[in-house]
Short mmCIF file of C-alpha atoms and ligand atoms in Angstrom, two decimals:
data_model
loop_
_atom_site.label_atom_id
_atom_site.label_comp_id
_atom_site.label_asym_id
_atom_site.label_seq_id
_atom_site.Cartn_x
_atom_site.Cartn_y
_atom_site.Cartn_z
CA GLY L 39 17.70 -12.69 -6.55
CA TYR L 40 19.58 -9.51 -7.26
CA TYR L 41 18.64 -5.85 -7.61
CA GLY L 42 21.81 -4.56 -9.26
CA GLN L 43 24.63 -5.13 -6.73
CA PHE L 44 22.10 -5.65 -3.93
CA GLY L 45 20.14 -8.73 -2.76
CA GLY L 46 21.30 -12.35 -2.82
CA ALA L 47 21.24 -14.90 0.02
CA PHE L 48 24.25 -14.64 2.34
CA ILE L 49 23.12 -17.14 4.93
CA PRO L 50 24.78 -19.47 7.45
CA GLU L 51 25.08 -23.04 6.18
CA MET L 52 22.55 -24.25 8.77
CA LEU L 53 19.85 -22.02 7.23
CA TYR L 54 20.58 -23.05 3.65
CA PRO L 55 18.12 -26.04 3.46
CA ASN L 56 15.14 -23.90 4.57
CA VAL L 57 15.90 -20.97 2.30
CA GLU L 58 16.79 -23.20 -0.66
CA GLU L 59 13.49 -25.12 -0.34
CA LEU L 60 11.63 -21.79 -0.39
CA ARG L 61 13.65 -20.49 -3.35
CA GLN L 62 12.94 -23.63 -5.37
CA ARG L 63 9.20 -23.70 -4.74
CA TYR L 64 7.80 -20.19 -4.09
CA LEU L 65 7.22 -19.11 -7.69
CA ASP L 66 5.53 -22.38 -8.67
CA ILE L 67 3.29 -22.32 -5.60
CA LEU L 68 2.32 -18.66 -6.16
CA ALA L 69 1.44 -19.53 -9.76
CA GLU L 70 -0.83 -22.46 -8.84
CA PRO L 71 -4.50 -21.71 -9.71
CA GLU L 72 -5.67 -23.20 -6.38
CA PHE L 73 -3.22 -20.97 -4.47
CA GLN L 74 -4.36 -17.86 -6.33
CA ALA L 75 -8.05 -18.74 -5.86
CA GLU L 76 -7.62 -19.13 -2.08
CA TYR L 77 -5.32 -16.09 -1.82
CA GLN L 78 -7.65 -13.78 -3.77
CA GLN L 79 -10.70 -15.03 -1.85
CA LEU L 80 -9.01 -14.28 1.49
CA LEU L 81 -7.82 -10.85 0.28
CA ARG L 82 -11.41 -10.06 -0.67
CA ASP L 83 -13.50 -11.62 2.08
CA TYR L 84 -11.04 -11.57 5.01
CA VAL L 85 -8.65 -8.68 4.44
CA GLY L 86 -11.35 -6.52 2.85
CA ARG L 87 -9.70 -5.71 -0.49
CA PRO L 88 -9.77 -3.73 -2.66
CA THR L 89 -8.90 -0.98 -0.19
CA PRO L 90 -10.33 2.46 -1.08
CA LEU L 91 -8.35 5.11 -2.91
CA PHE L 92 -9.72 8.12 -1.04
CA GLU L 93 -9.48 11.69 -2.41
CA ALA L 94 -8.37 13.82 0.56
CA LYS L 95 -10.02 17.10 -0.40
CA ARG L 96 -9.06 19.28 2.59
CA LEU L 97 -5.46 17.99 2.52
CA SER L 98 -5.36 18.66 -1.25
CA GLU L 99 -6.62 22.19 -0.66
CA LYS L 100 -3.94 22.85 1.94
CA TYR L 101 -1.11 21.65 -0.34
CA ASN L 102 -2.68 22.96 -3.56
CA THR L 103 -2.39 19.62 -5.36
CA ARG L 104 -4.56 16.49 -5.82
CA ILE L 105 -3.93 13.97 -3.04
CA TYR L 106 -5.32 10.43 -2.96
CA LEU L 107 -4.82 8.14 0.02
CA LYS L 108 -4.51 4.38 -0.55
CA ARG L 109 -6.26 3.04 2.52
CA GLU L 110 -4.13 0.10 3.66
CA ASP L 111 -5.08 1.21 7.19
CA LEU L 112 -8.51 -0.29 6.42
CA CYS L 113 -7.12 -3.79 5.86
CA HIS L 114 -8.12 -6.27 8.55
CA THR L 115 -5.61 -5.83 11.48
CA GLY L 116 -5.09 -2.15 10.56
CA ALA L 117 -2.10 -2.16 8.21
CA HIS L 118 -0.71 -3.56 4.92
CA LYS L 119 1.19 -6.37 6.68
CA VAL L 120 -1.69 -8.83 6.33
CA ASN L 121 -1.39 -8.83 2.50
CA ASN L 122 1.95 -10.58 3.01
CA THR L 123 1.00 -12.87 5.93
CA VAL L 124 -2.07 -14.27 4.13
CA GLY L 125 0.12 -15.23 1.18
CA GLN L 126 2.94 -16.67 3.31
CA ILE L 127 0.65 -18.78 5.54
CA LEU L 128 -0.83 -20.45 2.42
CA LEU L 129 2.72 -21.03 1.18
CA ALA L 130 3.72 -22.50 4.57
CA LYS L 131 0.76 -24.91 4.46
CA ARG L 132 1.79 -26.10 1.00
CA LEU L 133 5.33 -26.63 2.29
CA GLY L 134 3.86 -28.86 5.03
CA LYS L 135 4.90 -26.57 7.88
CA THR L 136 2.96 -26.63 11.18
CA ARG L 137 4.80 -23.96 13.23
CA ILE L 138 5.08 -20.28 12.33
CA ILE L 139 7.59 -17.73 13.65
CA ALA L 140 7.85 -14.01 12.94
CA GLU L 141 9.66 -10.87 14.00
CA THR L 142 7.88 -7.62 14.72
CA GLY L 143 8.73 -4.02 15.57
CA ALA L 144 5.53 -1.97 15.43
CA GLY L 145 3.61 -5.12 16.26
CA GLN L 146 1.51 -4.85 13.10
CA HIS L 147 3.35 -7.68 11.39
CA GLY L 148 3.15 -9.69 14.59
CA VAL L 149 -0.60 -9.14 14.78
CA ALA L 150 -1.00 -9.93 11.08
CA THR L 151 0.94 -13.18 11.57
CA ALA L 152 -0.98 -14.16 14.73
CA THR L 153 -4.21 -13.41 12.86
CA VAL L 154 -3.58 -15.77 9.94
CA CYS L 155 -2.20 -18.44 12.31
CA ALA L 156 -5.48 -18.31 14.25
CA LEU L 157 -7.39 -18.48 10.97
CA MET L 158 -5.41 -21.55 9.83
CA GLY L 159 -5.02 -23.20 13.25
CA MET L 160 -1.22 -23.02 13.28
CA GLN L 161 1.16 -22.46 16.21
CA CYS L 162 2.54 -18.91 16.25
CA ILE L 163 5.62 -17.48 18.01
CA VAL L 164 6.45 -13.79 17.54
CA TYR L 165 9.80 -12.25 18.54
CA MET L 166 9.62 -8.60 19.59
CA GLY L 167 12.25 -6.25 21.03
CA GLU L 168 11.62 -5.48 24.71
CA ILE L 169 11.67 -1.74 23.88
CA ASP L 170 9.01 -2.25 21.21
CA MET L 171 6.86 -4.40 23.52
CA GLU L 172 6.66 -1.31 25.72
CA ARG L 173 5.97 1.33 23.03
CA GLN L 174 3.51 -0.86 21.06
CA LYS L 175 1.83 -2.50 24.04
CA PRO L 176 -1.69 -2.66 22.51
CA ASN L 177 -0.33 -4.93 19.79
CA VAL L 178 1.31 -7.25 22.36
CA TYR L 179 -2.11 -7.73 23.96
CA ARG L 180 -3.69 -8.29 20.53
CA MET L 181 -1.13 -10.97 19.59
CA ARG L 182 -1.73 -12.84 22.85
CA LEU L 183 -5.52 -12.53 22.43
CA LEU L 184 -5.09 -14.08 18.99
CA GLY L 185 -3.33 -17.07 20.56
CA ALA L 186 0.27 -16.22 19.68
CA GLU L 187 3.25 -16.51 22.05
CA VAL L 188 5.20 -13.22 22.18
CA ARG L 189 8.87 -13.66 23.12
CA ALA L 190 10.92 -10.63 24.20
CA ALA L 191 14.17 -10.05 22.29
CA LEU L 192 16.62 -8.88 24.99
CA SER L 193 19.78 -8.75 22.88
CA GLY L 194 21.35 -5.66 21.27
CA SER L 195 19.16 -2.58 21.07
CA ARG L 196 16.07 -4.67 21.88
CA THR L 197 14.20 -3.41 18.81
CA LEU L 198 13.33 -4.74 15.35
CA LYS L 199 16.86 -5.74 14.32
CA ASP L 200 17.20 -7.86 17.46
CA ALA L 201 13.77 -9.46 17.07
CA THR L 202 14.86 -10.46 13.56
CA ASN L 203 18.09 -11.97 14.92
CA GLU L 204 16.12 -14.01 17.48
CA ALA L 205 13.68 -15.25 14.83
CA ILE L 206 16.57 -16.37 12.61
CA ARG L 207 18.14 -18.16 15.61
CA ASP L 208 14.82 -19.97 16.22
CA TRP L 209 14.53 -20.96 12.56
CA ILE L 210 18.03 -22.45 12.55
CA SER L 211 17.01 -24.57 15.55
CA ASN L 212 13.64 -25.61 14.05
CA PRO L 213 14.26 -26.07 10.33
CA VAL L 214 11.84 -28.90 9.49
CA ASP L 215 8.43 -27.99 10.97
CA THR L 216 8.77 -24.18 10.97
CA HIS L 217 8.20 -21.45 8.39
CA TYR L 218 9.56 -17.98 9.13
CA ILE L 219 7.13 -15.33 7.89
CA ILE L 220 9.43 -12.33 7.33
CA GLY L 221 7.43 -9.10 7.56
CA SER L 222 9.22 -6.91 5.03
CA VAL L 223 11.17 -6.95 1.77
CA VAL L 224 14.34 -7.86 3.66
CA GLY L 225 16.30 -11.06 4.33
CA PRO L 226 17.84 -13.60 1.97
CA HIS L 227 16.47 -14.21 -1.54
CA PRO L 228 13.64 -15.15 -2.17
CA TYR L 229 12.08 -13.14 0.68
CA PRO L 230 12.47 -9.61 -0.78
CA ASP L 231 10.90 -10.81 -4.05
CA LEU L 232 8.22 -12.95 -2.34
CA VAL L 233 7.07 -10.13 -0.04
CA ALA L 234 7.13 -7.56 -2.88
CA ARG L 235 4.93 -9.85 -5.00
CA LEU L 236 2.47 -10.32 -2.12
CA GLN L 237 2.27 -6.54 -1.54
CA ALA L 238 2.05 -5.68 -5.26
CA VAL L 239 -1.76 -5.94 -5.05
CA ILE L 240 -1.57 -2.37 -3.64
CA SER L 241 -0.32 -0.76 -6.87
CA GLU L 242 -2.34 -3.17 -9.02
CA GLU L 243 -5.50 -1.72 -7.42
CA MET L 244 -4.10 1.84 -7.50
CA ARG L 245 -3.78 1.80 -11.30
CA LYS L 246 -7.41 0.73 -11.81
CA GLN L 247 -8.74 3.19 -9.23
CA LEU L 248 -6.68 6.07 -10.66
CA LEU L 249 -8.07 5.36 -14.14
CA GLU L 250 -11.63 5.59 -12.82
CA LYS L 251 -11.02 8.73 -10.80
CA THR L 252 -8.54 10.74 -12.88
CA GLY L 253 -8.77 9.29 -16.38
CA SER L 254 -5.17 8.03 -16.23
CA GLU L 255 -3.60 4.97 -14.55
CA LEU L 256 -0.46 6.96 -13.80
CA PRO L 257 -0.10 9.46 -10.95
CA ASN L 258 2.70 12.02 -10.90
CA TYR L 259 3.90 10.92 -7.46
CA VAL L 260 3.62 7.76 -5.35
CA VAL L 261 4.74 8.36 -1.75
CA ALA L 262 5.38 5.65 0.87
CA CYS L 263 7.32 5.36 4.10
CA VAL L 264 10.20 2.85 4.21
CA GLY L 265 11.26 0.71 7.17
CA GLY L 266 12.32 -2.50 5.45
CA GLY L 267 10.27 -1.24 2.48
CA SER L 268 7.32 -3.63 1.99
CA ASN L 269 4.43 -1.15 1.78
CA ALA L 270 6.59 0.99 -0.53
CA ALA L 271 7.52 -2.07 -2.63
CA GLY L 272 3.81 -2.83 -3.04
CA ALA L 273 2.92 0.79 -3.85
CA PHE L 274 5.82 1.14 -6.34
CA TYR L 275 5.69 -2.34 -7.92
CA HIS L 276 3.42 -1.69 -10.92
CA PHE L 277 4.94 1.76 -11.52
CA LEU L 278 8.63 0.72 -11.53
CA GLU L 279 8.71 0.68 -15.33
CA GLU L 280 6.77 3.95 -15.63
CA PRO L 281 9.37 6.76 -15.65
CA ALA L 282 6.61 9.43 -15.61
CA VAL L 283 5.74 8.32 -12.08
CA GLN L 284 8.01 9.82 -9.43
CA LEU L 285 8.57 7.24 -6.67
CA VAL L 286 9.12 8.89 -3.29
CA ALA L 287 10.48 6.78 -0.42
CA VAL L 288 10.30 8.38 3.02
CA GLU L 289 12.64 7.29 5.80
CA ALA L 290 12.84 8.14 9.49
CA ALA L 291 15.44 10.80 10.29
CA GLY L 292 14.67 10.41 14.01
CA HIS L 293 16.33 13.40 15.71
CA GLY L 294 18.02 14.34 12.42
CA VAL L 295 20.31 12.50 10.00
CA ASN L 296 23.41 14.05 11.62
CA SER L 297 22.18 13.70 15.20
CA GLY L 298 23.53 10.21 15.83
CA HIS L 299 19.91 9.16 16.49
CA SER L 300 18.48 8.33 13.10
CA ALA L 301 17.23 5.50 10.89
CA ALA L 302 17.70 7.19 7.50
CA THR L 303 19.53 4.22 6.00
CA SER L 304 19.70 5.51 2.41
CA VAL L 305 21.64 8.53 3.73
CA LEU L 306 23.69 6.95 6.53
CA GLY L 307 24.02 3.41 5.21
CA LYS L 308 26.90 1.76 3.39
CA PRO L 309 26.83 -1.52 1.38
CA GLY L 310 27.07 -4.59 3.59
CA ILE L 311 25.26 -7.73 4.67
CA ILE L 312 22.33 -7.68 7.13
CA HIS L 313 19.95 -10.56 7.81
CA GLY L 314 21.23 -12.49 4.82
CA SER L 315 20.93 -9.76 2.23
CA ARG L 316 23.51 -7.50 0.63
CA THR L 317 22.06 -4.01 0.94
CA LEU L 318 22.67 -0.60 2.55
CA LEU L 319 23.00 -0.65 6.31
CA MET L 320 24.12 1.67 9.10
CA GLN L 321 27.49 0.30 10.23
CA ASP L 322 30.73 1.34 11.90
CA GLU L 323 34.16 1.09 10.28
CA GLU L 324 34.42 -2.58 11.35
CA GLY L 325 31.12 -3.36 9.61
CA GLN L 326 29.28 -3.80 12.91
CA ILE L 327 25.68 -2.60 12.76
CA THR L 328 25.20 0.78 14.43
CA GLU L 329 22.08 1.33 16.48
CA PRO L 330 19.30 3.21 14.66
CA TYR L 331 16.66 5.43 16.23
CA SER L 332 13.16 6.47 15.25
CA ILE L 333 10.11 7.43 17.30
CA SER L 334 8.30 4.83 15.17
CA ALA L 335 9.10 1.18 15.89
CA GLY L 336 8.33 0.07 12.34
CA LEU L 337 10.94 2.41 10.80
CA ASP L 338 13.51 1.85 13.57
CA TYR L 339 15.69 -0.51 11.52
CA PRO L 340 19.36 -0.07 10.51
CA GLY L 341 18.91 -1.72 7.12
CA ILE L 342 16.67 -1.32 4.10
CA GLY L 343 15.38 -3.86 1.57
CA PRO L 344 17.78 -4.52 -1.36
CA LEU L 345 15.12 -3.31 -3.82
CA HIS L 346 15.19 0.11 -2.16
CA ALA L 347 18.98 0.15 -1.94
CA PHE L 348 18.88 -0.34 -5.72
CA LEU L 349 16.20 2.33 -6.23
CA ALA L 350 18.32 4.78 -4.19
CA ASP L 351 21.59 3.83 -5.91
CA SER L 352 20.06 4.03 -9.41
CA GLY L 353 18.18 7.25 -8.71
CA ARG L 354 14.86 5.66 -9.74
CA ALA L 355 13.32 6.68 -6.43
CA ARG L 356 13.67 9.97 -4.58
CA PHE L 357 14.48 9.51 -0.89
CA ILE L 358 13.22 11.99 1.70
CA SER L 359 13.86 11.67 5.43
CA ILE L 360 11.47 13.03 8.06
CA GLU L 361 12.23 13.76 11.73
CA ASP L 362 10.09 12.66 14.70
CA GLU L 363 8.53 16.10 15.23
CA GLN L 364 7.54 16.43 11.56
CA ALA L 365 5.85 13.03 11.70
CA LEU L 366 3.96 13.92 14.88
CA ARG L 367 2.69 17.15 13.27
CA ALA L 368 1.53 15.13 10.26
CA VAL L 369 -0.50 12.88 12.57
CA ALA L 370 -2.37 15.92 13.89
CA GLU L 371 -2.82 17.37 10.41
CA LEU L 372 -4.42 14.26 8.86
CA SER L 373 -6.56 13.66 11.95
CA ARG L 374 -7.96 17.19 11.90
CA LEU L 375 -8.24 17.69 8.15
CA GLU L 376 -9.55 14.26 7.09
CA GLY L 377 -10.66 12.50 10.29
CA ILE L 378 -8.08 9.73 9.84
CA ILE L 379 -5.56 8.95 12.61
CA PRO L 380 -2.50 7.40 10.86
CA ALA L 381 0.20 5.15 12.31
CA LEU L 382 3.46 6.90 13.23
CA GLU L 383 5.27 5.12 10.39
CA THR L 384 2.65 6.29 7.88
CA ALA L 385 2.86 9.86 9.22
CA HIS L 386 6.43 10.09 7.87
CA ALA L 387 5.07 9.67 4.32
CA LEU L 388 2.40 12.32 4.97
CA ALA L 389 4.99 14.78 6.30
CA ALA L 390 6.84 14.56 2.96
CA LEU L 391 4.04 16.64 1.41
CA GLN L 392 5.77 19.74 2.82
CA GLN L 393 8.75 19.29 0.50
CA LEU L 394 7.28 17.28 -2.41
CA GLY L 395 6.86 20.24 -4.75
CA ALA L 396 3.66 18.88 -6.37
CA GLY L 397 1.67 21.38 -8.46
CA PRO L 398 -2.11 22.02 -8.73
CA ASP L 399 -2.48 19.68 -11.72
CA ASP L 400 -0.37 16.90 -10.22
CA VAL L 401 -1.86 13.69 -8.82
CA VAL L 402 -0.19 12.49 -5.62
CA VAL L 403 -0.93 9.06 -4.15
CA ILE L 404 0.17 8.48 -0.56
CA ASN L 405 0.20 4.91 0.71
CA LEU L 406 -1.61 5.05 4.03
CA SER L 407 0.16 1.99 5.42
CA GLY L 408 -1.54 1.78 8.82
CA ARG L 409 -3.85 3.26 11.43
CA GLY L 410 -2.74 4.99 14.62
CA ASP L 411 -4.49 2.95 17.33
CA LYS L 412 -1.21 1.29 18.38
CA ASP L 413 0.42 4.72 18.84
CA LEU L 414 -2.23 6.47 20.96
CA GLU L 415 -0.07 6.39 24.13
CA THR L 416 2.80 8.01 22.21
CA TYR L 417 0.39 10.59 20.79
CA LEU L 418 -0.87 11.35 24.32
CA LYS L 419 2.72 11.81 25.54
CA HIS L 420 3.30 14.38 22.78
CA ALA L 421 -0.07 16.10 23.18
CA GLU L 422 1.58 19.55 23.02
CA THR L 423 2.97 18.84 19.52
CA LEU L 424 -0.30 17.32 18.38
C1 FEV T 29 8.29 -6.28 10.08
C2 FEV T 29 8.65 -5.19 11.02
C3 FEV T 29 7.90 -3.91 10.77
C4 FEV T 29 6.66 -3.61 11.27
N1 FEV T 29 5.93 -2.53 10.82
C5 FEV T 29 6.34 -1.69 9.95
C6 FEV T 29 5.43 -0.69 9.39
C7 FEV T 29 5.84 0.09 8.29
C8 FEV T 29 7.24 -0.03 7.74
O1 FEV T 29 7.44 -1.32 7.23
P1 FEV T 29 7.63 -1.55 5.65
O2 FEV T 29 6.33 -1.21 5.00
O3 FEV T 29 7.99 -2.99 5.49
O4 FEV T 29 8.72 -0.61 5.24
C9 FEV T 29 4.98 1.00 7.73
N2 FEV T 29 3.72 1.17 8.21
C10 FEV T 29 3.28 0.46 9.27
C11 FEV T 29 1.89 0.68 9.76
C12 FEV T 29 4.13 -0.49 9.89
O5 FEV T 29 3.67 -1.21 10.96
C13 FEV T 29 5.95 -4.42 12.26
O6 FEV T 29 6.55 -5.24 12.93
O7 FEV T 29 4.72 -4.24 12.39
#
């Protein structure tokens, strides 16, 4: 479970039985024909896959290159998170679990978890930082409407990191009947690999769609925002071994990487352990996690998945960081040029177009990870920028 020096499972002894059971069984279960049949059927008929690869003509004109948007915002629940939760709920059923817990920041993973729990008739408890419950309120209402219990994480900075801590604490206390559906490519092995595999359908579809539309399966650039890194892992997965494809990971610079209010982990992070994984994380000289900041809850995380730590360390991916204001301007730009209102997290990937350097013959695919409904209050507050 390693990506170079990163990854592994550095977990407290009390968590070992749960994680070890998962490690021993996940690959076999994912390979079962019955699992794949049910998983593919739900992706098709419930999630609504394949998602479109949409040629954004006016955006392409503005940046004088060829831009395609992979429409994960059109998945059921409004973001890519459901690709992962559908797979993990089927896995949990096969492990005989009856109770599901999850962490959430933007609330999209929480909604995607509550959604599949309703579908499968399983108990659902979602941990969410008190700060995030305020700035992603629509998703709190959605989770409760879907029958989930939303528990406020009041510790630490009361955002995604703290919700993750509370979920881990719950799992340690409820090891036998509970499966923890982690929402990104973070946490102890096998989670980063499991979630990447469940999101890989994104780049599997991209290759086929690109062949139809451009005559080649390979784009010049694939661009995705990175919080923990799951939508990027899915968008990059089937291009990792294709050196001609430039992988561009976009992080949240918040108020600027040197402002003291940032979540650009690949720039500010150092190797360490967070949530059971050895990766890059923002920490002080004693190794205590320093508080991140981003206007977007889903990118407001002091760590990064070990896959992305490896991609940064090895130079396989190019890392760009985008400030709050740049992301907000990108929301307005996509809305007015293509009639699509993106999520704040997704807007960071769109803002990278300004500095990508793509030429008129290049093909750029941007992973449109989610829609902006959950962020409308924030967009209203920043109406002057928009
Ligand atoms: C699992 C915690 C992250 C959440 N969301 C992260 C997120 C992200 C960043 O998460 P990753 O893809 O895992 O890097 C990108 N786009 C949208 C629309 C998101 O909602 C959440 O709780 O919904």
